[in-house]
Amino acid sequence: MPDMTVVELSRLQFALTAMYHFLFVPLTLGLSFMIAIMESVYVMTGRDIWRRMTLFWGTLFGINFAMGVATGIVMEFQFGMNWSYYSQYVGDIFGAPLAIEGLMAFFLEATFVGLFFFGWDKLSKVKHLMVTWLVALGTNFSALWILIANGWMQYPVGAKFNPATMRMEITDFMAVMFNPVAQAKFVHTVSAGYVLGAVFVMAISAFYLLRGRHVDLAKRSMAVAASFGLAASLSVVVLGDESGYVTGENQKMKLAAIEAMWETEPAPAGFNAFAIPNQETRTNEYAVHIPWVMGLIGTRSFNTEIPGIDELVERAEERIRNGQVAYAALQQLRADRSDMHAKAMFDLHWQDMGYALLLKRYREDIGNATEQEIDKAAIDTIPRVAPLFWSFRLMAGVGFYFIAFFALAFWLATVRKLDRYRWFLKLALYSLPLPWLAIEAGWLIAEYGRQPWIIDGVLPTFLAASGLKLHQVIISLTGFVVIYTSLAVVDVYLLRKMILKGPDDMPGGERRPNHEGTPLAAASSTAA
Amino acid sequence: MDTIPLDYETLRLIWWLLLGILLIGFAVMDGFDLGVGALLPAVARTDAERRLVLNVIGPVWEGNQVWLIVGGAAIFAAFPALYAVSFSGFYLAMFLILFALILRPVGFKFRSKVEDKRWRAVWDWGLFIGGFVPALVFGVAMGNVLLGAPFHFDDTLRIYYTGGFFALLSPFALLCGLVSVSMLVAHGAAMLTIKTDGPVALRARRYGSLAALATAVLFVLAGIWVAFGITGHAIVGVTDTAAASNPLFKQVTSATGGWMANYQAMPWTWIFPALGVLGALLSALLLRAGRGGSAFLASALAIASIILTEGVAVFPFLLPSSTHPSSSLTLWDSSSSHMTLFVMLVVSCLFLPLILLYTSWVYRVLRGKVSPESLEQNHNSY
């Protein structure tokens, strides 16, 4: 078993680099579509303001995209660097969607993003528009395959453990691809990205309107963001509900932890609007309980029970015992591959073997685990409840807030009063950090809520780590913290500089006189 | 498994070839970006010249870097054990590559957005590191493949790596690193010769032809070292090429000069080292003559041949173990399952031609020299 300090630091490093990467990805997802919409309007109407909008938001998109690319490659490398046993154990399944992501999506977006910036005077309007849409499409396909990979970690379908190779192997590729958890996660995550993109455009446009600068551009950008944001915020909540429903089906422990539901309640279960969960005593303090709501969301029925944490721990204990049987059968199979009895026992119980592996934390020969150790391993299946409970409420609260916010914005856009109320513009501006908070909270729920598993029910996280030396992880972790912090400072500085400069002062906004000869300059002068 | 139309052995062989193709794709496509980055301080002295150089690769480097990302993911998908051992074993080397590669996208995007000498100088260094360091480390890694890495497995296939970072920097591995740097510098110089005029192109031709010559000489030196000073391995007995992937069921013999066995058994394979030297010399001559396009093709030929030379030498090994040769990874015992290899082959056959198609369209759109005037006109230039 790897050194626990190495495991914990590797987890910390993965969490930090993933959450950092995920500051940029959702903005790329949302902004790429809005830019494509703006450019489409430009191509259809030929009005230059829409071209300038495309250029302006495109410049901000570019800075963000660079950060996404820089931090994305780190994620791909880390599976092998810090989680080599994981890579060895499930690479047969998990590697495929990552490779397909590269072939199908990332090649597309990365190849055309260069042309988006450098192709303005080399391509016809329609061809450039096509390039922009391909970038948007590429970024979204990319999210699809990454979430298929991630969905499999949450709900490992279509695969079986092979005793000859000592790893999980694919049995049904279609099941992995059309994994219901992956599909639910994909639509929920990209919608969240669209909301974030829309809020970003709203906030910066509001900033301009508050200062009375670039009014035309800001109002039009806001109108696009308001409608895009309304559709996205509705879908993020509806599809988030779908995500919760699918979680209820597959990851009952995560759902129970999110709800801090220690005991099974008679159906339909209630919802804890407020509580202070106590992991030690496995009870809630100061709970504000709303009857029925949870049962309806989680099961969409009046009479299906949602199991509470205590009941799930009991089930885990049973699965640990079954897993011990499977593990013993595996040892026999490895000694004698023709042992038919061992094979039958293994086939019967292999799906519980992951639970027995939880015992590895306490002893190597897990067949001889004591009752006490089995108890401890069963309790280990409970994730940290309080952070999940609160992250979920933060995320859901922000989600509902943005439905209201965008409904208001959409209405103001319809009656053409987007710049009328200063309080609304201030609200839009100060809402800027909220979608990031919600998205990071969502990430935390999905991944921290999966603990102690790296692949739900199959492989415990602590077993998945590489056998690294402590100094190696300390060096890389420190290095990432230093370089990512510096990059964050530079990124914010540049974005701020570009926003303060605004679209007019930005080269390519208003054309300077010495460029009269270029077709774009001609187009802009006729439009002006 | 009866429904898979290609047998396991064939698929493993195809994936070994595909891995080679992706590696060559990366070295040829992203290789010139790395080479240009490494050349930046040498060929461009003024800010205007530097911007010129950066904008040669600016529009395309992002797409090119995907060859690396796809290459990494393809190793993960097709040879998970290789991915697991190399990425965790070479941990700090990988971190160094990441550090260097992080500097590139931000370097391009951030550098010219602020008009300040020191700011730009910092990013210029970043872009130089982002080109030079990966070129060097990838070469060092290839050298360490020939040397073998100190790793073994327990019976659950958990990996134990017993070496450290500085052990990777042996004289032979560094020599391989220099081969890599010089060949990518020559390749980058060819691209600069195609895309620029004036002093930058002149300097690129001068340094590029020197680098190409150095490539030929260092490559031959490394070859001699492999033949007479490096331990190579061979699998004992008949290999079951369709067996379940588990690297613990074979015996391996080792001998100095063992990597020459494939060349002795199949003399036609000498074509690869020969083309490696020839391509490098040819690109040196063509760079001197100012024929950028032909020089680019010649250096691409050199790169592909040099990579294939190593592939032939170590075949069927992917990553030998220096401490426990029987734990070595070969393409027969560390691949993915039959089905995964097949699915990934179908996906690759669908998308690789498409990728080549649209990439060449993009290069066609961007054809022609990059001039200082065109930089002024495009507000997005770096």
PDB file of N, CA and C in Angstrom, chain A residues 4 19 26 30-31 60 71 79 84 103 105 115 138 160 258-259 262 265 278 283 291 295 343 348 354 390 424 461 508:
ATOM      1  N   MET A   4       0.479   6.857   3.091  1.00  0.00           N
ATOM      2  CA  MET A   4      -0.749   7.674   3.156  1.00  0.00           C
ATOM      3  C   MET A   4      -0.481   9.164   2.950  1.00  0.00           C
ATOM      4  N   MET A  19      -9.488  21.781  -9.964  1.00  0.00           N
ATOM      5  CA  MET A  19     -10.379  22.904  -9.684  1.00  0.00           C
ATOM      6  C   MET A  19      -9.865  24.174 -10.356  1.00  0.00           C
ATOM      7  N   PRO A  26     -15.226  26.053 -18.058  1.00  0.00           N
ATOM      8  CA  PRO A  26     -16.629  26.434 -18.251  1.00  0.00           C
ATOM      9  C   PRO A  26     -16.772  27.756 -19.011  1.00  0.00           C
ATOM     10  N   GLY A  30     -18.948  28.269 -22.461  1.00  0.00           N
ATOM     11  CA  GLY A  30     -20.035  29.229 -22.620  1.00  0.00           C
ATOM     12  C   GLY A  30     -19.706  30.325 -23.619  1.00  0.00           C
ATOM     13  N   LEU A  31     -18.494  30.866 -23.481  1.00  0.00           N
ATOM     14  CA  LEU A  31     -18.133  32.003 -24.319  1.00  0.00           C
ATOM     15  C   LEU A  31     -18.021  31.599 -25.787  1.00  0.00           C
ATOM     16  N   LEU A  60     -10.939  38.192 -25.051  1.00  0.00           N
ATOM     17  CA  LEU A  60     -11.014  37.686 -23.684  1.00  0.00           C
ATOM     18  C   LEU A  60     -11.053  36.154 -23.695  1.00  0.00           C
ATOM     19  N   THR A  71      -3.375  24.450 -18.451  1.00  0.00           N
ATOM     20  CA  THR A  71      -3.652  23.662 -17.251  1.00  0.00           C
ATOM     21  C   THR A  71      -4.282  22.307 -17.586  1.00  0.00           C
ATOM     22  N   PHE A  79      -2.771  11.479 -14.257  1.00  0.00           N
ATOM     23  CA  PHE A  79      -3.285  10.120 -14.038  1.00  0.00           C
ATOM     24  C   PHE A  79      -2.133   9.127 -13.971  1.00  0.00           C
ATOM     25  N   SER A  84      -0.701   5.848 -10.774  1.00  0.00           N
ATOM     26  CA  SER A  84      -0.271   4.838 -11.744  1.00  0.00           C
ATOM     27  C   SER A  84      -1.000   3.510 -11.534  1.00  0.00           C
ATOM     28  N   LEU A 103      -8.741  12.924 -30.234  1.00  0.00           N
ATOM     29  CA  LEU A 103      -8.900  12.729 -31.677  1.00  0.00           C
ATOM     30  C   LEU A 103     -10.104  13.471 -32.235  1.00  0.00           C
ATOM     31  N   ALA A 105     -12.229  15.824 -30.533  1.00  0.00           N
ATOM     32  CA  ALA A 105     -12.606  17.150 -30.073  1.00  0.00           C
ATOM     33  C   ALA A 105     -11.439  18.117 -29.969  1.00  0.00           C
ATOM     34  N   LEU A 115      -7.009  29.653 -36.347  1.00  0.00           N
ATOM     35  CA  LEU A 115      -7.611  30.293 -37.514  1.00  0.00           C
ATOM     36  C   LEU A 115      -8.668  31.317 -37.094  1.00  0.00           C
ATOM     37  N   GLY A 138     -16.042  21.868 -30.947  1.00  0.00           N
ATOM     38  CA  GLY A 138     -14.910  21.111 -30.417  1.00  0.00           C
ATOM     39  C   GLY A 138     -14.858  21.183 -28.908  1.00  0.00           C
ATOM     40  N   LYS A 160     -15.350  -5.630 -16.595  1.00  0.00           N
ATOM     41  CA  LYS A 160     -15.228  -6.741 -15.664  1.00  0.00           C
ATOM     42  C   LYS A 160     -13.768  -6.955 -15.288  1.00  0.00           C
ATOM     43  N   ILE A 258     -25.060  14.038   0.780  1.00  0.00           N
ATOM     44  CA  ILE A 258     -25.484  15.382   0.378  1.00  0.00           C
ATOM     45  C   ILE A 258     -26.650  15.837   1.250  1.00  0.00           C
ATOM     46  N   GLU A 259     -27.525  14.891   1.576  1.00  0.00           N
ATOM     47  CA  GLU A 259     -28.703  15.215   2.370  1.00  0.00           C
ATOM     48  C   GLU A 259     -28.469  15.085   3.865  1.00  0.00           C
ATOM     49  N   TRP A 262     -28.863  10.391   7.837  1.00  0.00           N
ATOM     50  CA  TRP A 262     -28.183   9.292   8.529  1.00  0.00           C
ATOM     51  C   TRP A 262     -29.048   8.051   8.585  1.00  0.00           C
ATOM     52  N   GLU A 265     -35.571   6.977   6.102  1.00  0.00           N
ATOM     53  CA  GLU A 265     -36.885   7.482   6.509  1.00  0.00           C
ATOM     54  C   GLU A 265     -37.961   6.777   5.711  1.00  0.00           C
ATOM     55  N   ASN A 278     -22.998  15.981  12.055  1.00  0.00           N
ATOM     56  CA  ASN A 278     -21.901  15.575  12.920  1.00  0.00           C
ATOM     57  C   ASN A 278     -21.445  14.173  12.526  1.00  0.00           C
ATOM     58  N   THR A 283     -25.302  12.110  13.493  1.00  0.00           N
ATOM     59  CA  THR A 283     -26.609  12.751  13.654  1.00  0.00           C
ATOM     60  C   THR A 283     -26.494  14.183  13.155  1.00  0.00           C
ATOM     61  N   PRO A 291     -40.742  17.997   4.997  1.00  0.00           N
ATOM     62  CA  PRO A 291     -41.163  16.642   4.636  1.00  0.00           C
ATOM     63  C   PRO A 291     -41.341  16.458   3.125  1.00  0.00           C
ATOM     64  N   GLY A 295     -37.672  12.755  -1.069  1.00  0.00           N
ATOM     65  CA  GLY A 295     -38.157  11.515  -1.677  1.00  0.00           C
ATOM     66  C   GLY A 295     -38.648  11.759  -3.097  1.00  0.00           C
ATOM     67  N   LYS A 343     -13.142 -20.218  -9.681  1.00  0.00           N
ATOM     68  CA  LYS A 343     -13.656 -19.353 -10.749  1.00  0.00           C
ATOM     69  C   LYS A 343     -15.138 -19.053 -10.514  1.00  0.00           C
ATOM     70  N   LEU A 348     -19.186 -15.144  -8.907  1.00  0.00           N
ATOM     71  CA  LEU A 348     -20.356 -14.832  -8.092  1.00  0.00           C
ATOM     72  C   LEU A 348     -20.175 -13.521  -7.315  1.00  0.00           C
ATOM     73  N   GLY A 354     -14.021  -4.854  -4.693  1.00  0.00           N
ATOM     74  CA  GLY A 354     -13.554  -3.516  -4.352  1.00  0.00           C
ATOM     75  C   GLY A 354     -13.781  -3.188  -2.889  1.00  0.00           C
ATOM     76  N   TRP A 390     -23.159  21.232   2.566  1.00  0.00           N
ATOM     77  CA  TRP A 390     -23.153  22.683   2.346  1.00  0.00           C
ATOM     78  C   TRP A 390     -22.845  23.049   0.908  1.00  0.00           C
ATOM     79  N   PHE A 424     -29.839  47.178 -11.110  1.00  0.00           N
ATOM     80  CA  PHE A 424     -29.756  45.918 -11.850  1.00  0.00           C
ATOM     81  C   PHE A 424     -28.347  45.716 -12.420  1.00  0.00           C
ATOM     82  N   THR A 461      -9.464   4.908  -3.349  1.00  0.00           N
ATOM     83  CA  THR A 461      -8.523   5.936  -3.781  1.00  0.00           C
ATOM     84  C   THR A 461      -7.107   5.665  -3.273  1.00  0.00           C
ATOM     85  N   GLY A 508      -8.158  46.634 -33.754  1.00  0.00           N
ATOM     86  CA  GLY A 508      -9.112  45.726 -34.381  1.00  0.00           C
ATOM     87  C   GLY A 508     -10.535  46.060 -33.998  1.00  0.00           C
TER      88      GLY A 508
END
